[in-house]
Amino acid sequence: MTVLDINKARACFPSLKSGHIYADNAGGSRTAQPAIDRIVDYLSNTNAPLKAGCAAINSQYVVEGSIAAVELFNATSLDEVGFGSSSTMLFENIARALENDIQPGDEFIISYEHEANNGPWKRLAERRNAVLKYWRPIPVSAENPYSVAYKVEELLPLVSSRTRLAAITACSNILGSVHPVEEIVKALRQRAKEQGAIKIEVVLDCVAYAPHRRMDVQKWDVDYCVISSYKVFGPHNAVAYVRSAALQTSLTSIAHDFLKVDDKPRKFQPDGPGHELVYGASAIVPYLKSLTPADDLTASFDAIAKHEQEILTPLLRFLTDAKQVDRGVRIFGKSEVDFSRISTVCFVVVGQNAIKSKDIVEAFYKKGGITIQRGYFGSYHLIDNLRPKLDVDDGVVRISFVHYNTAEEVEKILDVLREVLA
Ligand SMILES: Cc1ncc(COP(=O)(O)O)c(C=O)c1O
């Protein structure tokens, strides 16, 4: 397997030149220079209404954003991808466009994850008198109640003849666990068929997954999938995949009523999604491909996963060490480092010598030179439902690496943690 050239990757990020250690990447990665260049180029040289006069070039630039998104999702056509200001906005747009295809009594299964893929379905259920069912994570460790996971066995009993929609994630932004999407969707569709469900669609939140692993909406057999470009080394916007069958048969356009957009992403993208950002996002795929000589997304993501697992190991080992466990450190999700865990680790310090997450993060700020974060990171209900109960507003400490983080950076973070947890 090709090894990542970290120095070459880091050189693409102007914000890394200062040497500051960014370990808050799950909240947003740094932006790669090619994405910045495209935005500057667009605004400096081609900013004009699309297709207006001399502006054919900017229309082509916007199409390049869709071409890149098709490759990233492994979608089948340009008509299956659309842009928005954030994933939260795109999920809401899709829910609005789905409204006419939802009947009273239809059932939505949602997992307790980031609110972006929960809230729109709760509100849609309320508007259309649909029923909500929750797929809850369960403890998978006798010692650590916060080591929870989503199990297919817990999901299947929720499926009935009225199941219309399942809103799930490919990866949890708190647990750091990669979910076996293909297996989950297969089991879900099979059970729905056995129960006599007429139409079931799967909405996948891929925001926490996309910077770490290769997506494949066709293999996964999902109908909707959303990512945020600003977490995948691009600008602050988001991209949605909507399967062409769903575009044609499930969505009613939320665009202007006189526009003929029946089989187009504009059904859920009512107007210009920031064209310079769409062009900026088109740089993500060439950047990712440039990470290995193979010039291939799968090879790049294999190399990314391998590197991330290497740098994650010492952090996870430290946090799950018997000494730290006695100290009160509890991580979220699994403690093993394997392909089903990305390089995002959340933890709390509980017990007699508990430390507030806020104080841990502040200790890092006082030292300077390293950014980590704490909070509930949009997954309020996931944390609120864990037992023993946590202070959700203080939240969890989150340390999240991407491929440009180095083993030396991890060592420096461990030095601070050793002091704080002494
Ligand atoms: C898993 C997950 N889903 C959705 C979102 C929302 O993304 P956006 O900020 O683009 O709305 C986030 C943001 O942190 C996230 O981590």
Coordinates of C-alpha atoms and ligand atoms in Angstrom, one line a residue:
M1 CA 0.0 0.0 0.0
T2 CA 1.3 3.5 -0.9
V3 CA 2.3 5.6 2.1
L4 CA 1.2 9.1 2.4
D5 CA 3.7 11.9 1.8
I6 CA 2.8 14.0 4.8
N7 CA 5.1 16.9 4.0
K8 CA 3.7 17.2 0.5
A9 CA 0.1 17.1 1.9
R10 CA 0.9 19.7 4.6
A11 CA 2.5 22.0 2.0
C12 CA -0.9 22.4 0.4
F13 CA -2.3 24.1 3.6
P14 CA -1.2 27.7 4.2
S15 CA -2.7 27.7 7.7
L16 CA -0.4 24.8 8.7
K17 CA 2.8 26.8 8.0
S18 CA 2.7 28.5 11.4
G19 CA 3.3 25.2 13.1
H20 CA 0.0 25.5 15.1
I21 CA -1.4 22.1 15.9
Y22 CA -5.0 21.8 14.7
A23 CA -6.6 18.8 16.4
D24 CA -10.2 20.1 15.9
N25 CA -10.7 18.9 12.4
A26 CA -14.0 17.2 13.0
G27 CA -15.4 20.7 13.4
G28 CA -13.8 21.9 10.1
S29 CA -10.6 21.0 8.4
R30 CA -8.1 23.6 7.1
T31 CA -8.7 24.6 3.5
A32 CA -6.3 23.3 0.8
Q33 CA -4.5 26.0 -1.3
P34 CA -6.0 24.8 -4.7
A35 CA -9.5 25.4 -3.2
I36 CA -8.5 28.9 -2.1
D37 CA -7.0 29.5 -5.6
R38 CA -10.1 28.6 -7.4
I39 CA -12.3 30.8 -5.2
V40 CA -9.9 33.8 -5.8
D41 CA -9.7 33.0 -9.5
Y42 CA -13.5 32.8 -9.8
L43 CA -14.2 36.1 -8.0
S44 CA -11.3 37.9 -9.6
N45 CA -11.8 36.8 -13.2
T46 CA -15.1 35.3 -13.9
N47 CA -17.7 36.5 -11.4
A48 CA -20.9 37.2 -13.5
P49 CA -24.3 35.7 -13.8
L50 CA -24.1 32.2 -15.1
K51 CA -24.2 31.8 -18.9
A52 CA -24.3 35.6 -19.3
G53 CA -22.4 36.9 -22.3
C54 CA -18.7 36.2 -21.8
A55 CA -19.5 34.2 -18.7
A56 CA -19.6 30.7 -20.3
I57 CA -16.3 29.9 -18.5
N58 CA -17.9 30.5 -15.1
S59 CA -20.8 28.1 -16.0
Q60 CA -18.2 25.5 -16.8
Y61 CA -16.4 26.2 -13.5
V62 CA -19.7 25.5 -11.6
V63 CA -20.2 22.3 -13.5
E64 CA -16.7 21.3 -12.4
G65 CA -18.0 21.4 -8.8
S66 CA -20.7 18.8 -9.8
I67 CA -18.2 16.6 -11.7
A68 CA -16.0 16.4 -8.6
A69 CA -18.9 15.7 -6.3
V70 CA -20.1 12.9 -8.6
E71 CA -16.7 11.3 -8.3
L72 CA -16.5 11.8 -4.6
F73 CA -19.9 10.2 -3.9
N74 CA -19.5 7.7 -6.8
A75 CA -22.9 9.0 -8.1
T76 CA -24.0 8.1 -11.6
S77 CA -24.8 11.5 -13.1
L78 CA -24.4 15.3 -12.7
D79 CA -28.1 15.5 -12.1
E80 CA -27.7 13.6 -8.8
V81 CA -25.6 16.2 -7.0
G82 CA -26.5 19.7 -5.7
F83 CA -24.9 22.3 -3.4
G84 CA -26.0 24.3 -0.4
S85 CA -24.5 26.5 2.3
S86 CA -24.3 23.7 4.9
S87 CA -25.3 20.1 5.4
T88 CA -27.9 21.2 7.9
M89 CA -29.5 23.4 5.1
L90 CA -29.3 20.6 2.6
F91 CA -31.0 18.0 4.9
E92 CA -33.7 20.6 5.6
N93 CA -34.2 21.3 1.8
I94 CA -34.5 17.6 1.1
A95 CA -37.1 17.2 3.9
R96 CA -39.1 20.2 2.5
A97 CA -39.0 18.7 -1.0
L98 CA -40.1 15.3 0.3
E99 CA -43.1 16.7 2.1
N100 CA -45.7 15.8 -0.6
D101 CA -44.5 12.2 -0.6
I102 CA -45.1 11.6 3.1
Q103 CA -48.5 10.2 4.3
P104 CA -49.9 10.4 7.8
G105 CA -48.8 7.3 9.7
D106 CA -45.6 6.8 7.7
E107 CA -42.7 6.0 10.0
F108 CA -39.2 7.5 10.2
I109 CA -36.4 5.7 11.9
I110 CA -33.7 8.1 13.1
S111 CA -30.5 7.4 15.0
Y112 CA -29.4 9.7 17.8
E113 CA -26.7 11.6 16.0
H114 CA -25.9 15.1 14.7
E115 CA -29.1 17.1 14.7
A116 CA -28.6 18.0 11.0
N117 CA -30.0 14.6 10.0
N118 CA -32.5 14.4 12.9
G119 CA -34.2 17.8 13.2
P120 CA -35.5 18.0 9.6
W121 CA -37.2 14.6 10.0
K122 CA -38.7 15.5 13.4
R123 CA -40.2 18.7 11.9
L124 CA -41.4 16.8 8.8
A125 CA -43.0 14.1 11.0
E126 CA -44.8 16.9 12.9
R127 CA -46.1 18.6 9.7
R128 CA -47.2 15.3 8.1
N129 CA -48.3 13.3 11.2
A130 CA -45.6 10.8 10.6
V131 CA -44.3 8.6 13.5
L132 CA -40.7 8.8 14.8
K133 CA -38.8 5.8 16.0
Y134 CA -35.3 6.0 17.5
W135 CA -32.5 3.7 16.8
R136 CA -30.5 3.9 20.1
P137 CA -26.9 3.1 20.6
I138 CA -26.2 0.4 23.3
P139 CA -23.2 -0.1 25.7
V140 CA -20.6 -2.5 24.3
S141 CA -18.2 -2.4 27.3
A142 CA -18.9 -3.7 30.8
E143 CA -16.4 -1.1 32.2
N144 CA -17.3 2.0 30.3
P145 CA -21.0 3.0 29.9
Y146 CA -20.1 5.6 27.3
S147 CA -18.5 3.0 25.0
V148 CA -21.7 2.6 23.0
A149 CA -22.5 1.4 19.5
Y150 CA -25.4 1.2 17.0
K151 CA -26.3 -2.5 16.5
V152 CA -28.3 -3.8 13.5
E153 CA -30.2 -6.1 15.9
E154 CA -31.6 -3.0 17.6
L155 CA -32.6 -1.4 14.3
L156 CA -34.5 -4.3 12.7
P157 CA -37.4 -4.6 15.2
L158 CA -38.1 -0.9 14.5
V159 CA -39.0 -1.7 10.8
S160 CA -42.7 -2.1 9.9
S161 CA -44.9 -2.1 6.9
R162 CA -45.2 1.7 7.4
T163 CA -41.5 2.4 7.5
R164 CA -40.9 5.1 4.9
L165 CA -37.5 6.6 5.8
A166 CA -34.3 5.7 7.8
A167 CA -32.0 8.6 8.6
I168 CA -28.6 7.2 9.7
T169 CA -25.0 8.2 9.7
A170 CA -22.0 6.7 8.0
C171 CA -19.8 7.7 11.0
S172 CA -20.6 9.3 14.4
N173 CA -18.9 12.6 15.1
I174 CA -18.8 11.7 18.8
L175 CA -18.2 8.0 18.9
G176 CA -15.8 8.1 16.0
S177 CA -17.2 4.8 14.8
V178 CA -17.7 3.9 11.1
H179 CA -21.0 2.2 10.6
P180 CA -21.2 -0.7 8.1
V181 CA -23.6 1.2 5.8
E182 CA -23.9 -1.5 3.1
E183 CA -24.7 -4.2 5.7
I184 CA -27.2 -1.9 7.5
V185 CA -29.0 -0.8 4.4
K186 CA -29.2 -4.4 3.0
A187 CA -30.7 -5.7 6.3
L188 CA -33.1 -2.7 6.5
R189 CA -34.4 -3.1 3.0
Q190 CA -34.7 -6.9 3.4
R191 CA -36.7 -6.5 6.7
A192 CA -38.9 -3.7 5.1
K193 CA -39.7 -6.0 2.2
E194 CA -40.6 -8.9 4.6
Q195 CA -42.9 -6.5 6.5
G196 CA -44.6 -5.4 3.3
A197 CA -43.3 -1.8 3.3
I198 CA -44.2 -0.1 0.0
K199 CA -41.4 2.5 -0.2
I200 CA -38.4 2.9 2.1
E201 CA -35.7 5.5 1.5
V202 CA -32.3 5.9 3.3
V203 CA -30.9 9.3 4.2
L204 CA -27.2 9.1 5.0
D205 CA -25.2 11.7 6.9
C206 CA -21.6 11.3 5.6
V207 CA -20.2 14.5 7.1
A208 CA -18.0 12.9 9.7
Y209 CA -17.0 10.1 7.3
A210 CA -16.0 11.9 4.1
P211 CA -12.6 13.2 5.3
H212 CA -11.5 9.7 6.3
R213 CA -12.9 7.0 4.0
R214 CA -14.0 6.6 0.4
M215 CA -17.7 7.0 -0.2
D216 CA -19.8 4.8 -2.5
V217 CA -23.5 5.7 -2.6
Q218 CA -24.1 3.0 -5.3
K219 CA -22.6 0.2 -3.3
W220 CA -24.3 1.4 -0.1
D221 CA -27.7 1.6 -2.0
V222 CA -28.7 4.9 -0.2
D223 CA -31.1 7.5 -1.7
Y224 CA -29.7 10.7 -0.1
C225 CA -26.3 11.4 1.2
V226 CA -24.8 14.7 2.4
I227 CA -21.3 16.0 3.2
S228 CA -19.8 19.3 4.2
S229 CA -17.0 20.5 1.9
Y230 CA -15.4 22.5 4.7
K231 CA -14.6 19.3 6.6
V232 CA -13.0 17.8 3.5
F233 CA -10.3 20.4 2.9
G234 CA -12.6 22.6 0.8
P235 CA -14.6 25.9 1.3
H236 CA -17.5 26.4 3.6
N237 CA -20.4 24.8 1.7
A238 CA -22.0 21.4 1.4
V239 CA -23.0 18.8 -1.2
A240 CA -25.9 16.4 -1.5
Y241 CA -26.3 13.3 -3.5
V242 CA -29.9 12.4 -4.4
R243 CA -30.5 9.2 -6.3
S244 CA -32.1 10.0 -9.7
A245 CA -35.1 7.8 -8.9
A246 CA -35.7 9.8 -5.7
L247 CA -35.4 13.1 -7.7
Q248 CA -38.1 11.8 -10.1
T249 CA -40.5 10.1 -7.8
S250 CA -40.1 11.4 -4.3
L251 CA -39.2 15.1 -4.3
T252 CA -41.5 18.0 -5.2
S253 CA -39.4 21.0 -6.3
I254 CA -38.8 23.8 -3.8
A255 CA -37.4 26.0 -6.6
H256 CA -39.5 28.7 -8.4
D257 CA -42.7 27.2 -9.7
F258 CA -42.0 28.2 -13.3
L259 CA -38.7 26.4 -13.5
K260 CA -38.7 23.0 -15.2
V261 CA -36.4 21.1 -12.8
D262 CA -38.3 17.8 -12.4
D263 CA -35.2 15.5 -12.7
K264 CA -32.6 18.1 -11.5
P265 CA -30.8 18.8 -8.2
R266 CA -32.4 22.3 -8.4
K267 CA -35.5 20.6 -7.0
F268 CA -33.7 20.8 -3.6
Q269 CA -31.3 23.7 -4.4
P270 CA -33.7 26.6 -4.8
D271 CA -31.1 29.1 -6.0
G272 CA -27.4 29.9 -6.5
P273 CA -25.4 28.0 -3.9
G274 CA -22.4 30.4 -3.9
H275 CA -20.8 29.7 -7.3
E276 CA -17.3 30.6 -6.3
L277 CA -17.6 28.0 -3.4
V278 CA -18.9 25.4 -5.8
Y279 CA -15.8 26.0 -8.0
G280 CA -13.6 26.0 -4.9
A281 CA -15.1 22.6 -3.8
S282 CA -14.1 21.2 -7.2
A283 CA -10.5 21.2 -6.0
I284 CA -11.2 18.6 -3.3
V285 CA -11.0 15.6 -5.6
P286 CA -7.8 16.5 -7.4
Y287 CA -6.2 17.4 -4.0
L288 CA -7.2 14.0 -2.5
K289 CA -6.0 12.2 -5.6
S290 CA -2.6 14.0 -5.5
L291 CA -1.9 12.3 -2.1
T292 CA -0.5 9.2 -3.7
P293 CA 1.2 8.5 -7.0
A294 CA -1.7 6.3 -8.0
D295 CA -3.8 9.4 -8.7
D296 CA -6.8 7.5 -7.5
L297 CA -9.4 8.2 -4.7
T298 CA -9.5 4.7 -3.3
A299 CA -5.7 4.5 -3.1
S300 CA -5.6 8.0 -1.4
F301 CA -8.3 7.0 1.2
D302 CA -6.5 3.7 1.9
A303 CA -3.3 5.7 2.6
I304 CA -5.3 8.2 4.7
A305 CA -6.9 5.5 6.8
K306 CA -3.5 3.8 7.4
H307 CA -1.8 7.0 8.5
E308 CA -4.7 8.1 10.7
Q309 CA -4.8 4.8 12.4
E310 CA -1.1 5.1 13.2
I311 CA -1.4 8.5 14.8
L312 CA -4.6 7.6 16.6
T313 CA -3.1 4.6 18.3
P314 CA -0.9 6.4 21.0
L315 CA -3.7 8.7 21.9
L316 CA -6.3 6.0 22.3
R317 CA -3.8 3.8 24.1
F318 CA -3.1 6.6 26.6
L319 CA -6.8 7.5 27.2
T320 CA -7.8 3.8 27.8
D321 CA -4.7 2.9 29.9
A322 CA -5.7 1.5 33.3
K323 CA -4.1 4.5 35.0
Q324 CA -6.3 6.9 33.1
V325 CA -9.4 4.8 33.6
D326 CA -8.8 4.8 37.3
R327 CA -8.3 8.6 37.1
G328 CA -11.9 8.8 35.6
V329 CA -11.2 9.1 31.9
R330 CA -14.0 7.6 29.8
I331 CA -13.8 7.6 26.0
F332 CA -16.8 7.5 23.7
G333 CA -17.1 4.6 21.2
K334 CA -14.7 1.8 20.8
S335 CA -11.2 1.6 22.3
E336 CA -9.8 -0.6 19.6
V337 CA -8.0 1.0 16.6
D338 CA -9.2 -0.6 13.4
F339 CA -10.8 0.4 10.1
S340 CA -14.2 1.0 11.9
R341 CA -12.8 3.8 13.9
I342 CA -11.8 7.2 12.5
S343 CA -9.2 9.5 14.1
T344 CA -11.7 11.4 16.2
V345 CA -11.7 10.7 20.0
C346 CA -14.1 12.2 22.5
F347 CA -13.7 11.7 26.3
V348 CA -14.9 13.0 29.7
V349 CA -13.2 12.8 33.1
V350 CA -15.7 11.7 35.7
G351 CA -15.7 10.4 39.3
Q352 CA -14.2 11.7 42.5
N353 CA -11.5 13.7 40.7
A354 CA -13.7 14.8 37.8
I355 CA -12.5 17.6 35.5
K356 CA -14.8 19.7 33.5
S357 CA -14.3 19.4 29.7
K358 CA -14.1 23.2 29.7
D359 CA -11.1 23.2 32.0
I360 CA -9.3 20.6 30.0
V361 CA -9.7 22.6 26.8
E362 CA -8.7 25.8 28.6
A363 CA -5.5 24.2 29.8
F364 CA -4.6 23.6 26.2
Y365 CA -5.4 27.2 25.3
K366 CA -3.2 28.5 28.2
K367 CA -0.3 26.4 26.9
G368 CA -0.9 27.7 23.4
G369 CA -0.1 26.3 20.0
I370 CA -2.7 23.5 20.0
T371 CA -6.4 23.7 19.3
I372 CA -8.8 21.0 20.6
Q373 CA -12.5 21.5 21.3
R374 CA -15.2 20.6 23.7
G375 CA -19.0 20.7 23.5
Y376 CA -21.8 18.5 22.2
F377 CA -21.0 19.2 18.5
G378 CA -24.6 19.2 17.3
S379 CA -25.1 15.7 18.8
Y380 CA -27.0 17.0 21.8
H381 CA -29.5 14.2 22.1
L382 CA -26.9 11.4 21.7
I383 CA -24.9 12.7 24.7
D384 CA -28.0 13.7 26.7
N385 CA -29.4 10.1 26.4
L386 CA -26.2 8.4 27.8
R387 CA -26.3 7.1 31.3
P388 CA -24.9 7.9 33.9
K389 CA -26.0 11.4 32.8
L390 CA -23.5 13.9 31.6
D391 CA -23.5 17.7 31.7
V392 CA -24.3 18.1 28.0
D393 CA -23.5 21.9 28.0
D394 CA -20.0 21.3 29.3
G395 CA -19.9 18.5 26.8
V396 CA -17.1 16.1 25.8
V397 CA -13.5 16.9 25.0
R398 CA -12.9 16.1 21.3
I399 CA -9.5 15.6 19.7
S400 CA -9.7 14.9 16.0
F401 CA -7.0 14.3 13.5
V402 CA -7.0 14.2 9.7
H403 CA -4.2 13.0 7.4
Y404 CA -2.1 16.1 7.7
N405 CA -1.6 15.6 11.5
T406 CA 1.7 14.1 12.4
A407 CA 3.0 11.7 15.1
E408 CA 5.1 14.6 16.5
E409 CA 1.9 16.6 16.9
V410 CA 0.2 13.7 18.7
E411 CA 3.2 13.5 21.1
K412 CA 2.8 17.2 22.0
I413 CA -0.9 16.7 22.7
L414 CA -0.1 13.8 24.9
D415 CA 2.4 15.9 26.8
V416 CA -0.3 18.4 27.7
L417 CA -2.8 15.6 28.5
R418 CA -0.3 14.0 30.9
E419 CA 0.0 17.3 32.8
V420 CA -3.7 17.9 32.9
L421 CA -4.6 14.4 34.0
A422 CA -1.8 14.0 36.5
Ligands
LIG1 C1 -21.9 14.3 11.6 C2 -22.3 15.7 11.2 N1 -23.4 15.9 10.5 C3 -23.8 17.1 10.2 C4 -23.1 18.2 10.5 C5 -23.6 19.6 10.1 O1 -22.8 20.1 9.1 P1 -23.0 21.6 8.6 O2 -22.1 22.4 9.6 O3 -22.4 21.6 7.2 O4 -24.4 21.9 8.7 C6 -21.9 18.1 11.3 C7 -21.2 19.3 11.7 O5 -20.4 19.2 12.6 C8 -21.5 16.8 11.6 O6 -20.4 16.6 12.3

